[in-house]
Short mmCIF file of C-alpha atoms in Angstrom, two decimals:
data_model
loop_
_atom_site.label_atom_id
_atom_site.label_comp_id
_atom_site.label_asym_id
_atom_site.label_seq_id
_atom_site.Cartn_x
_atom_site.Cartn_y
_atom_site.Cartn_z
CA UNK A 1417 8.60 -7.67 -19.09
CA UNK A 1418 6.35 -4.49 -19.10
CA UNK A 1419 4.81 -3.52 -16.18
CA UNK A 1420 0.82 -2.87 -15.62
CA UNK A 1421 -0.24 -0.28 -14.47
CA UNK A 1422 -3.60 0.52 -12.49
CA UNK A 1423 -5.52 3.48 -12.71
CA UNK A 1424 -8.72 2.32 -10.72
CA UNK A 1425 -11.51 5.30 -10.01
CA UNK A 1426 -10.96 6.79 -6.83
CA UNK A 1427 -13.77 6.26 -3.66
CA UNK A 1428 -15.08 8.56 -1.55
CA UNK A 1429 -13.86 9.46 1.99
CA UNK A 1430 -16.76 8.18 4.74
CA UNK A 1431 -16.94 7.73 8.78
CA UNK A 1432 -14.57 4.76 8.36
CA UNK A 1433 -11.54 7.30 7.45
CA UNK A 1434 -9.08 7.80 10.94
CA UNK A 1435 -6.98 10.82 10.80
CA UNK A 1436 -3.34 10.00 12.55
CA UNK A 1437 -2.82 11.99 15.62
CA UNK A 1438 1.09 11.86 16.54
CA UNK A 1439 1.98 11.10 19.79
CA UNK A 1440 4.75 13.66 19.52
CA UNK A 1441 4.97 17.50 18.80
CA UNK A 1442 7.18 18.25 15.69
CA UNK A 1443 9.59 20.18 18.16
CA UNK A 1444 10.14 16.34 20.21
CA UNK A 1445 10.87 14.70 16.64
CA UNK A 1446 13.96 12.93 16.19
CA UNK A 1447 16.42 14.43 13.77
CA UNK A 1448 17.39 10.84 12.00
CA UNK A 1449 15.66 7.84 12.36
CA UNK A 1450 16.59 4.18 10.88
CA UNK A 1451 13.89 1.85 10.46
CA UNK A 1452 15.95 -1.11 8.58
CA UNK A 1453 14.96 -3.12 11.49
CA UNK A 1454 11.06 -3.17 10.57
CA UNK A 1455 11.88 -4.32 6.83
CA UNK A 1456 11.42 -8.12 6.42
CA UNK A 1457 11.98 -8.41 2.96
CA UNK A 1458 11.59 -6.47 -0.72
CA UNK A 1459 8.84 -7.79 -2.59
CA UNK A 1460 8.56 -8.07 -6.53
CA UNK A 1461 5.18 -7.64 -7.92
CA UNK A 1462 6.77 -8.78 -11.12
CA UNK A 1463 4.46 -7.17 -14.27
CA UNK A 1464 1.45 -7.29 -12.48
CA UNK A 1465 -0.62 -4.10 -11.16
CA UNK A 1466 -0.74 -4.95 -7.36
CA UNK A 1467 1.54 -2.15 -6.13
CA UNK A 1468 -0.68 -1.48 -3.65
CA UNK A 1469 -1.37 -5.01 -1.74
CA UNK A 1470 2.62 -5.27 -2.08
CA UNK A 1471 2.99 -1.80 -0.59
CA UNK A 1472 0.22 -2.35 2.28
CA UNK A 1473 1.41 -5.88 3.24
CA UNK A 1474 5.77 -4.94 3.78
CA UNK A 1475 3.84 -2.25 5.99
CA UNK A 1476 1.82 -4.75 8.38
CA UNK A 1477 5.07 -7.62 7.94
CA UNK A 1478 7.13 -4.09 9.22
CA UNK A 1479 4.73 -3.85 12.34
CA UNK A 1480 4.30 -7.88 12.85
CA UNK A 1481 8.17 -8.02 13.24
CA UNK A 1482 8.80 -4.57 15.15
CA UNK A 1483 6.39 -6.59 17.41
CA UNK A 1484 8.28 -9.91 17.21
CA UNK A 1485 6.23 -11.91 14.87
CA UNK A 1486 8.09 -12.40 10.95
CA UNK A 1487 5.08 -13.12 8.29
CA UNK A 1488 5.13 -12.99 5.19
CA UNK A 1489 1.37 -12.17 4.12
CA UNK A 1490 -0.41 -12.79 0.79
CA UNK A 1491 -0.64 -9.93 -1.63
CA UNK A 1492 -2.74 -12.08 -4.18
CA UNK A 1493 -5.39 -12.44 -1.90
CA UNK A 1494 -5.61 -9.17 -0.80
CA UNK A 1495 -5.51 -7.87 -4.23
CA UNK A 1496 -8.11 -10.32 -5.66
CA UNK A 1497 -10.38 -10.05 -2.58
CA UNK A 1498 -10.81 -5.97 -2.48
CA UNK A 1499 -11.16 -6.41 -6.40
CA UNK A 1500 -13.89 -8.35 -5.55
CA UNK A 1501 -15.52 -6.56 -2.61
CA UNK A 1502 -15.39 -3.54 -4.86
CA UNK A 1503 -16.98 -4.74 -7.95
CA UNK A 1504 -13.45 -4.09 -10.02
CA UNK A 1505 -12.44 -8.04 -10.61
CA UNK A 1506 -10.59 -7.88 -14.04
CA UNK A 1507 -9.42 -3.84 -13.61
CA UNK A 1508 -5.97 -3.45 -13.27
CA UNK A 1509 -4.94 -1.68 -9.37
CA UNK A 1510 -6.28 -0.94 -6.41
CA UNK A 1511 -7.24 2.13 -4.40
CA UNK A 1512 -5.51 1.83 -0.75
CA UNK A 1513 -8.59 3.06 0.95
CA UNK A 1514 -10.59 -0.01 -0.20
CA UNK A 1515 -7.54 -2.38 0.50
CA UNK A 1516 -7.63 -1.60 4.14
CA UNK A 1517 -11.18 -1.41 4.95
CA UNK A 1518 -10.61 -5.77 3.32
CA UNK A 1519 -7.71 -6.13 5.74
CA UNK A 1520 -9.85 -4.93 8.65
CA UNK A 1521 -13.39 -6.02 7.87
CA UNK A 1522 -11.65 -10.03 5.98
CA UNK A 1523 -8.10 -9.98 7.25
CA UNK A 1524 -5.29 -11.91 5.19
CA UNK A 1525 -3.74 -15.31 4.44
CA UNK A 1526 0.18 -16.13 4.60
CA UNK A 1527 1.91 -16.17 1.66
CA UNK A 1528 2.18 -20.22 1.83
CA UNK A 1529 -1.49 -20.22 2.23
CA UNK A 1530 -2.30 -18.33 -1.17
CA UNK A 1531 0.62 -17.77 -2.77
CA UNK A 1532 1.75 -14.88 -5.61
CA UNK A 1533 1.14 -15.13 -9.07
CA UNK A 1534 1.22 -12.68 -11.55
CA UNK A 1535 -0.35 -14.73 -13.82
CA UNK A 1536 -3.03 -15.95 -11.84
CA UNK A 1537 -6.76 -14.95 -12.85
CA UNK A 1538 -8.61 -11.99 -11.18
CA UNK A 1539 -10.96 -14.27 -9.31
CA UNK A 1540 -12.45 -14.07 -5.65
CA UNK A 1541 -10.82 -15.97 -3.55
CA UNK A 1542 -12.59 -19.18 -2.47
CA UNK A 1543 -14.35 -19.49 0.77
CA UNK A 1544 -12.15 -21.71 2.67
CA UNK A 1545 -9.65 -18.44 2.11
CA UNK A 1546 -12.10 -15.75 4.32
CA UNK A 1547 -12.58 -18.45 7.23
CA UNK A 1548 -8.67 -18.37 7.33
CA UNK A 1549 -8.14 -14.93 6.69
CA UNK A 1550 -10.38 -13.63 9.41
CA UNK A 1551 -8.10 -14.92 12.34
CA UNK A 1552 -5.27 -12.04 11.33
CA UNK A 1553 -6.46 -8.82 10.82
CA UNK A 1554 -5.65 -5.33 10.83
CA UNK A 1555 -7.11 -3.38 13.77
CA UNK A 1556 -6.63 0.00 12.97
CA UNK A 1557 -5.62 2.00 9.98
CA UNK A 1558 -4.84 5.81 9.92
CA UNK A 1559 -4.57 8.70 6.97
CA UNK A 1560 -1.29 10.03 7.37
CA UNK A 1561 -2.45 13.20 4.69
CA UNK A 1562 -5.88 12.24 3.68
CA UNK A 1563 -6.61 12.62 -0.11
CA UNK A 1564 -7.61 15.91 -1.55
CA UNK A 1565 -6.41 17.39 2.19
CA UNK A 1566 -5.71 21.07 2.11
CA UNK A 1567 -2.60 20.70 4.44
CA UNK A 1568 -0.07 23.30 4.57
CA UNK A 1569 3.49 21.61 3.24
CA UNK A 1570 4.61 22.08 6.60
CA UNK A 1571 1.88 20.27 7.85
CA UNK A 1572 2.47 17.14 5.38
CA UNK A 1573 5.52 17.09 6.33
CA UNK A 1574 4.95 17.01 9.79
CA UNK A 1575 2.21 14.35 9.87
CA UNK A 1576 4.94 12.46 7.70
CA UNK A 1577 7.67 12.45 10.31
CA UNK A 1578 5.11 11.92 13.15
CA UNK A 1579 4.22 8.82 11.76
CA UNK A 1580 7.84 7.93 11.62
CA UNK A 1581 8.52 8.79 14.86
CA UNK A 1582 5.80 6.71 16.09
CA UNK A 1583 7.66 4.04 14.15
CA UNK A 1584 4.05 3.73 11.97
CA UNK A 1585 5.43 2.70 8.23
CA UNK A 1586 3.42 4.57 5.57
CA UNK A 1587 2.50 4.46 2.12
CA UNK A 1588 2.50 7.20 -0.67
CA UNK A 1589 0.15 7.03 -3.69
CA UNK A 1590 1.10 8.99 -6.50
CA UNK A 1591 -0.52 9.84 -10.37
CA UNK A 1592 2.53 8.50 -12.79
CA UNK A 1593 3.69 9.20 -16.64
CA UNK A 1594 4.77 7.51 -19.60
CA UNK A 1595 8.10 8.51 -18.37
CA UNK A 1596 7.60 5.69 -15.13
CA UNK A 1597 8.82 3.04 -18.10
CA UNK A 1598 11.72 4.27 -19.10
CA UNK A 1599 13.59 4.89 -15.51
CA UNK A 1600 16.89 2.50 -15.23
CA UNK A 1601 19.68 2.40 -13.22
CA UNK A 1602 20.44 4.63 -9.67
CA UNK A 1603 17.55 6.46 -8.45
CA UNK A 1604 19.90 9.57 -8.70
CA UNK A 1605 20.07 9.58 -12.29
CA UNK A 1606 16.37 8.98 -13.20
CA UNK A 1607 14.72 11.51 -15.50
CA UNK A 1608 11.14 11.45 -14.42
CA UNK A 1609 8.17 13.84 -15.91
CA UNK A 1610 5.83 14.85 -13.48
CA UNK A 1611 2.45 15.29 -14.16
CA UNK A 1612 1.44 18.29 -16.95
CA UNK A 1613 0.31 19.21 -20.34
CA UNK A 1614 3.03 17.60 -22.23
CA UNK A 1615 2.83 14.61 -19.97
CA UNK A 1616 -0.48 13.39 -19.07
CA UNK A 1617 -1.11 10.44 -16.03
CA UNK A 1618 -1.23 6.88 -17.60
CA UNK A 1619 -2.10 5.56 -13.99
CA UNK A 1620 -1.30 4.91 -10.58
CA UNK A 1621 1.14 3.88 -8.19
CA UNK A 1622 2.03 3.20 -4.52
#
């Protein structure tokens, strides 16, 4: 199996774009948190390029069952409906900006309603699937660091563990090398190249 990877062009920050506010001061952070509770289950996105509906989605079924509610939410439809709202049907990946503004302007099916395939087509979904998907949305969504921000490290990391502590799951997009393919085994042992010269980004991923 080789894995796709996206490496969609990136849109533009507008009036739509929340910066997170912490409820908490770094000085009243706690100094270990476990949030196993909020995880409902691991997804596989299999070969295809929809890292970042799988990685949006275990964040909302994390919030939906800190809140009491287990769902398990459809990543194909968010991936093939944001494709389509954005002109990019038939382009491998996503940009998480445009993901969220779907989930909060369209909403999102269960998984039993439009189930995952990575070999479906890129296609917009039918009609019958918006009616549906507008009765579960997402209300609000935040930048934790927005992109191209000209935080302080400190400062990320901050904003980072203020999210945490607010128990608000977040997701980390990240430029990627050739080197992403060849990574096996313990997570300890992985010999990744960052981005450079001598090895250029082949994509995306979240």
């Amino acid at each position: 199996m080789i894995y796709q990877l996206g490496n969609p062009e990136l849109s533009l920050p507008d009036i739509r774009d929340i910066i997170l506010v912490p409820s908490k001061s770094p000085d009243q952070y706690a100094d270990l948190l476990d949030l196993n509770a909020m995880v409902y289950e691991v997804e596989d996105q299999l070969s295809a390029p929809r890292c970042v509906a799988n990685a949006l989605l275990s964040d909302c079924e994390g919030l939906a069952k800190l809140h009491g509610a287990e769902v398990d939410l459809s990543r194909r439809f968010v991936y093939n409906g944001t494709q389509a709202a954005t002109g990019s049907l038939g382009k491998p990946g996503l940009i998480p900006r445009e993901a969220l503004r779907f989930l909060n302007k369209f909403g999102v099916l269960s998984e039993q309603q439009y189930p995952y395939d990575e070999f479906a087509p890129d296609e917009a979904p039918p009609d019958w699937a918006f009616i549906e998907a507008a009765k579960m949305k997402v209300r609000l969504y935040q930048a934790v660091i927005p992109p191209g921000s000209s935080m302080e490290p400190d400062a990320r990391i901050n904003q980072a563990r203020g999210s945490l502590n607010d128990k608000m799951p977040f997701g980390i997009a990240m430029p990627v090398t050739e080197s992403i393919f060849t990574l096996a085994g313990p997570w300890q042992t992985h010999q990744y190249q960052p981005v450079s010269t001598a090895a250029p980004m082949v994509g995306r991923h979240m």
